[in-house]
Short mmCIF file of C-alpha atoms in Angstrom, two decimals:
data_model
loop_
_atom_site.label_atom_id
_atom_site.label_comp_id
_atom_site.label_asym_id
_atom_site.label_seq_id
_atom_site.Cartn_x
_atom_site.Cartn_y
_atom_site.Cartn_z
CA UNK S 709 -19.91 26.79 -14.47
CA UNK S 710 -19.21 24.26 -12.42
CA UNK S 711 -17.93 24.77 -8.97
CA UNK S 712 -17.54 21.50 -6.96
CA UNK S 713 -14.49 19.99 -6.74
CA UNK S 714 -14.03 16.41 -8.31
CA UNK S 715 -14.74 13.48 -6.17
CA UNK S 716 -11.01 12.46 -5.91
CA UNK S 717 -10.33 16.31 -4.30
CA UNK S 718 -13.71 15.73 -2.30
CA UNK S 719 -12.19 12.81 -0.17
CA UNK S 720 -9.15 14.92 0.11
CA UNK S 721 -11.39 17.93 1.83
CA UNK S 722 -13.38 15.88 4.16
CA UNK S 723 -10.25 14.43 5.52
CA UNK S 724 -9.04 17.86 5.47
CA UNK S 725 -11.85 18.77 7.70
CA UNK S 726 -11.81 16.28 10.17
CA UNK S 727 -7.96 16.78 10.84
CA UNK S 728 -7.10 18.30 14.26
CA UNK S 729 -3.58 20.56 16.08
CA UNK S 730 -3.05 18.90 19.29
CA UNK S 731 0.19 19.31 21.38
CA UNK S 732 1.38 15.50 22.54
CA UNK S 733 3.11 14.76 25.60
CA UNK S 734 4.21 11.93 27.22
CA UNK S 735 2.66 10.51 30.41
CA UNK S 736 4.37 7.25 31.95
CA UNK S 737 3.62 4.54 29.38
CA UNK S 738 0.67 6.87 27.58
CA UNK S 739 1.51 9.89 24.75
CA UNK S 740 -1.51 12.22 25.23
CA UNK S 741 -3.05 14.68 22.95
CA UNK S 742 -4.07 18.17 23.85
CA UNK S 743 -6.55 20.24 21.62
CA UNK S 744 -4.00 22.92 21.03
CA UNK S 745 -7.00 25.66 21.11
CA UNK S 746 -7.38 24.18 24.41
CA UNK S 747 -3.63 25.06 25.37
CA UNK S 748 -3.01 28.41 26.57
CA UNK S 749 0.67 27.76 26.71
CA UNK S 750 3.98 25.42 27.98
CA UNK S 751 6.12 26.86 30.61
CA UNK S 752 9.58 25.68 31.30
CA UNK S 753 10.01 28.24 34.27
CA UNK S 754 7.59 28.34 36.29
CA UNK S 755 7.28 28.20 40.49
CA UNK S 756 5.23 25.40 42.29
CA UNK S 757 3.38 26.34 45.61
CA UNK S 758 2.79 23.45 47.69
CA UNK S 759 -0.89 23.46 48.67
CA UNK S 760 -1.37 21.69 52.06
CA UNK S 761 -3.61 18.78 52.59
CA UNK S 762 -3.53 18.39 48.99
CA UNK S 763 -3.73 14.60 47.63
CA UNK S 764 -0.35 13.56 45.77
CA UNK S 765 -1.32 14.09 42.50
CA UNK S 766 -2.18 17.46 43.27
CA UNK S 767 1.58 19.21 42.90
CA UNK S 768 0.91 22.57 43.95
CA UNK S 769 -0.36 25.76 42.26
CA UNK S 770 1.56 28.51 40.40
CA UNK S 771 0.97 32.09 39.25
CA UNK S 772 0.03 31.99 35.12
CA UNK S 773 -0.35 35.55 33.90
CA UNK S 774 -1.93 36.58 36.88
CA UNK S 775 -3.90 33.83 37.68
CA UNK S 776 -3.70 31.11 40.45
CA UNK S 777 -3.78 27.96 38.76
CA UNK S 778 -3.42 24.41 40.00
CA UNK S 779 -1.37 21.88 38.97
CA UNK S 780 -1.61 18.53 38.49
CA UNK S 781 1.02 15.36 38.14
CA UNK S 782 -1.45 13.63 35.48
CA UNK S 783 0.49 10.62 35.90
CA UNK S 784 -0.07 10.25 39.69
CA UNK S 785 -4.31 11.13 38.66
CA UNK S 786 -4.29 8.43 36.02
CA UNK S 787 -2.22 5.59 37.57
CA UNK S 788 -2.28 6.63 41.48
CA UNK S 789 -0.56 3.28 41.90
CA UNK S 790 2.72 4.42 40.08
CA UNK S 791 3.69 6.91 42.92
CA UNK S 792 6.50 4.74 43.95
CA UNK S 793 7.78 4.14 40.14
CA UNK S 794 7.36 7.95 39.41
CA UNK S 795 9.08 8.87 42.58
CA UNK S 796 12.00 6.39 41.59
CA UNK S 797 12.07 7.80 37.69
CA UNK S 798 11.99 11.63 38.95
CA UNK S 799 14.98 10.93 41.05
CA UNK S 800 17.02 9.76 38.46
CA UNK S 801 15.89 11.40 35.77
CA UNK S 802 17.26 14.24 33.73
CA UNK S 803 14.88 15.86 31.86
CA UNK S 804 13.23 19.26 32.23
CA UNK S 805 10.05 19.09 33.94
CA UNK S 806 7.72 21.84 31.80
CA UNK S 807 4.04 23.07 32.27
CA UNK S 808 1.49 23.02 29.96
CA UNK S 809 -1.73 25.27 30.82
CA UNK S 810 -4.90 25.33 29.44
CA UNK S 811 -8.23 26.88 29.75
CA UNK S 812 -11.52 26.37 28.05
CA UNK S 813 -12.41 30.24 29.09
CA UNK S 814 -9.56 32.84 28.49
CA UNK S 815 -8.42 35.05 31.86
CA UNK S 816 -11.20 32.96 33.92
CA UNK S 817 -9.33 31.08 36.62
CA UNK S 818 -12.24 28.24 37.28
CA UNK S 819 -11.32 26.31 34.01
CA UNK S 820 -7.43 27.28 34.14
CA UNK S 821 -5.15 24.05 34.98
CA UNK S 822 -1.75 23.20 34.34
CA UNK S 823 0.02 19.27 33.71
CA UNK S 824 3.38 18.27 34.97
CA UNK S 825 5.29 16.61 32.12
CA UNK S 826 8.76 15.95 30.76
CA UNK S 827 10.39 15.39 27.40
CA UNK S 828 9.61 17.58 24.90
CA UNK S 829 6.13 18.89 23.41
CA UNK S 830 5.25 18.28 20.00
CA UNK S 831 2.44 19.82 17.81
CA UNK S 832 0.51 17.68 16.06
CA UNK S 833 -1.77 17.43 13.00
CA UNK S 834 -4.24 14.60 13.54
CA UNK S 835 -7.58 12.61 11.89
CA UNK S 836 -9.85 11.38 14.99
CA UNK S 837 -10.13 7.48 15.32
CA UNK S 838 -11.99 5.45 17.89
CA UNK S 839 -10.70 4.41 20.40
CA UNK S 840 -10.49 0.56 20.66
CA UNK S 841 -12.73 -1.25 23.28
CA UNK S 842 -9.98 -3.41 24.13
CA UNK S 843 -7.35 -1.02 24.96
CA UNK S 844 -5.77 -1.22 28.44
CA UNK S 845 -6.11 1.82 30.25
CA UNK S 846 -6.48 2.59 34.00
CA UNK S 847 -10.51 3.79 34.67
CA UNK S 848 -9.65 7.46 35.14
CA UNK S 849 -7.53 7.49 31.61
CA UNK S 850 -10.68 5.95 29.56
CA UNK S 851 -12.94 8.63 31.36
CA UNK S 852 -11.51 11.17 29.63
CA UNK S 853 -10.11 10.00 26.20
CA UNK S 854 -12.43 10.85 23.60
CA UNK S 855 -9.99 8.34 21.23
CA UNK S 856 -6.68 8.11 19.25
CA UNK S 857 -5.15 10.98 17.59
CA UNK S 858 -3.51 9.22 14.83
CA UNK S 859 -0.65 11.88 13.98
CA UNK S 860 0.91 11.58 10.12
CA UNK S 861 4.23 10.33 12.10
CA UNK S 862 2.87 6.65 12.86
CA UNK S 863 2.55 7.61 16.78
CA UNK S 864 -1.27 7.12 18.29
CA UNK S 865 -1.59 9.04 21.14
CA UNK S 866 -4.60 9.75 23.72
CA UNK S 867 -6.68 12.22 22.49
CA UNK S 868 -8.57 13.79 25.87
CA UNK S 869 -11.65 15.65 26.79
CA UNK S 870 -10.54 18.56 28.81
CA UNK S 871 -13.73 19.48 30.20
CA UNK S 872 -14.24 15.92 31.45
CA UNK S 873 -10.07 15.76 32.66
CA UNK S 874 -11.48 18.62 34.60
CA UNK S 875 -14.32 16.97 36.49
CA UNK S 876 -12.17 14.03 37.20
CA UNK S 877 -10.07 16.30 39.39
CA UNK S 878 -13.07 18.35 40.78
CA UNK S 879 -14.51 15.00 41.97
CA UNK S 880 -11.19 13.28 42.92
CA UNK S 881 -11.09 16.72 45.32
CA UNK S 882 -14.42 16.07 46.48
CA UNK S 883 -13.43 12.57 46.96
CA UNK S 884 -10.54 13.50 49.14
CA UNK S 885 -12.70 16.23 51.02
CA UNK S 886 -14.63 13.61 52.52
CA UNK S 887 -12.02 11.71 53.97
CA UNK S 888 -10.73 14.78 56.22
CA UNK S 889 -12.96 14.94 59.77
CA UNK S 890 -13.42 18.18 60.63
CA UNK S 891 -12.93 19.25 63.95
#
């Protein structure tokens, strides 16, 4: 008996297999993609804590099941340059600012983070493509795109390493750190 499938089912399977859930946002020009394994949830309420001495893209902190988590404006991290633009947008704009959280280790508060966005979230099925060498992208956004989600809509967005989106704001803290004198 013969248990493989046919070779016209086996492309089917390994495509299958390589296919990813991601939620997508938008981010200023850029729709990113979010392992949605990754994503412990998206918030439309939620409370924002200023945190003092904190650089700009750093919006605050809120309270996530418990846990203090920070929160970033991923635009303002990416494209620190479009603080004017996304001050001028946010003041005109309608749309609900929401929260999406994530965490790479459930109920541990060292990996937890949240990203301002607007518009609305969409879950995605994906196949993995490279990401082209060419692409224009500010430094901090090709640090941490691992390439294009390719969703079965037509729309490409970022797909991005969390881990390393992490480190980029641990050492853009550091970073800041260093400029403060202490007394």
């Amino acid at each position: 008996m013969d248990t493989a499938l046919p070779s016209d089912h086996a492309d089917t399977a390994s495509m299958a297999s390589m296919s990813r859930a991601a939620y997508r946002i938008a981010c200023g020009p850029w729709l990113l993609a979010f392992d949605l394994e990754w994503t412990t949830h998206i918030s439309e309420a939620f409370s924002l804590n200023p945190i003092p001495r904190a650089p700009a893209w750093l919006a605050g902190c809120t309270n996530a099941d418990g846990l203090l988590v920070p929160v970033v404006d991923l635009l303002l991290l990416i494209d620190p340059h479009a603080q004017n633009a996304v001050q001028a947008v946010t003041s005109s704009r309608s749309e609900k600012v929401r929260l999406l959280l994530g965490s790479h280790s459930a109920g541990e508060n060292e990996e937890a983070i949240g990203f301002l966005f607007t518009g609305l979230p969409q879950q995605i099925r994906f196949t993995p493509q490279a990401l082209p060498p060419d692409k224009p992208l500010p430094a901090p956004l090709k640090t941490v795109a691992l390439g294009l989600a390719q969703a079965a809509d037509g729309l490409a967005a970022l797909e991005l390493d969390t881990r390393s989106l992490i480190d980029l704001c641990i050492s853009q803290l550091d970073t800041a750190d260093e400029l403060f004198v202490s007394p």
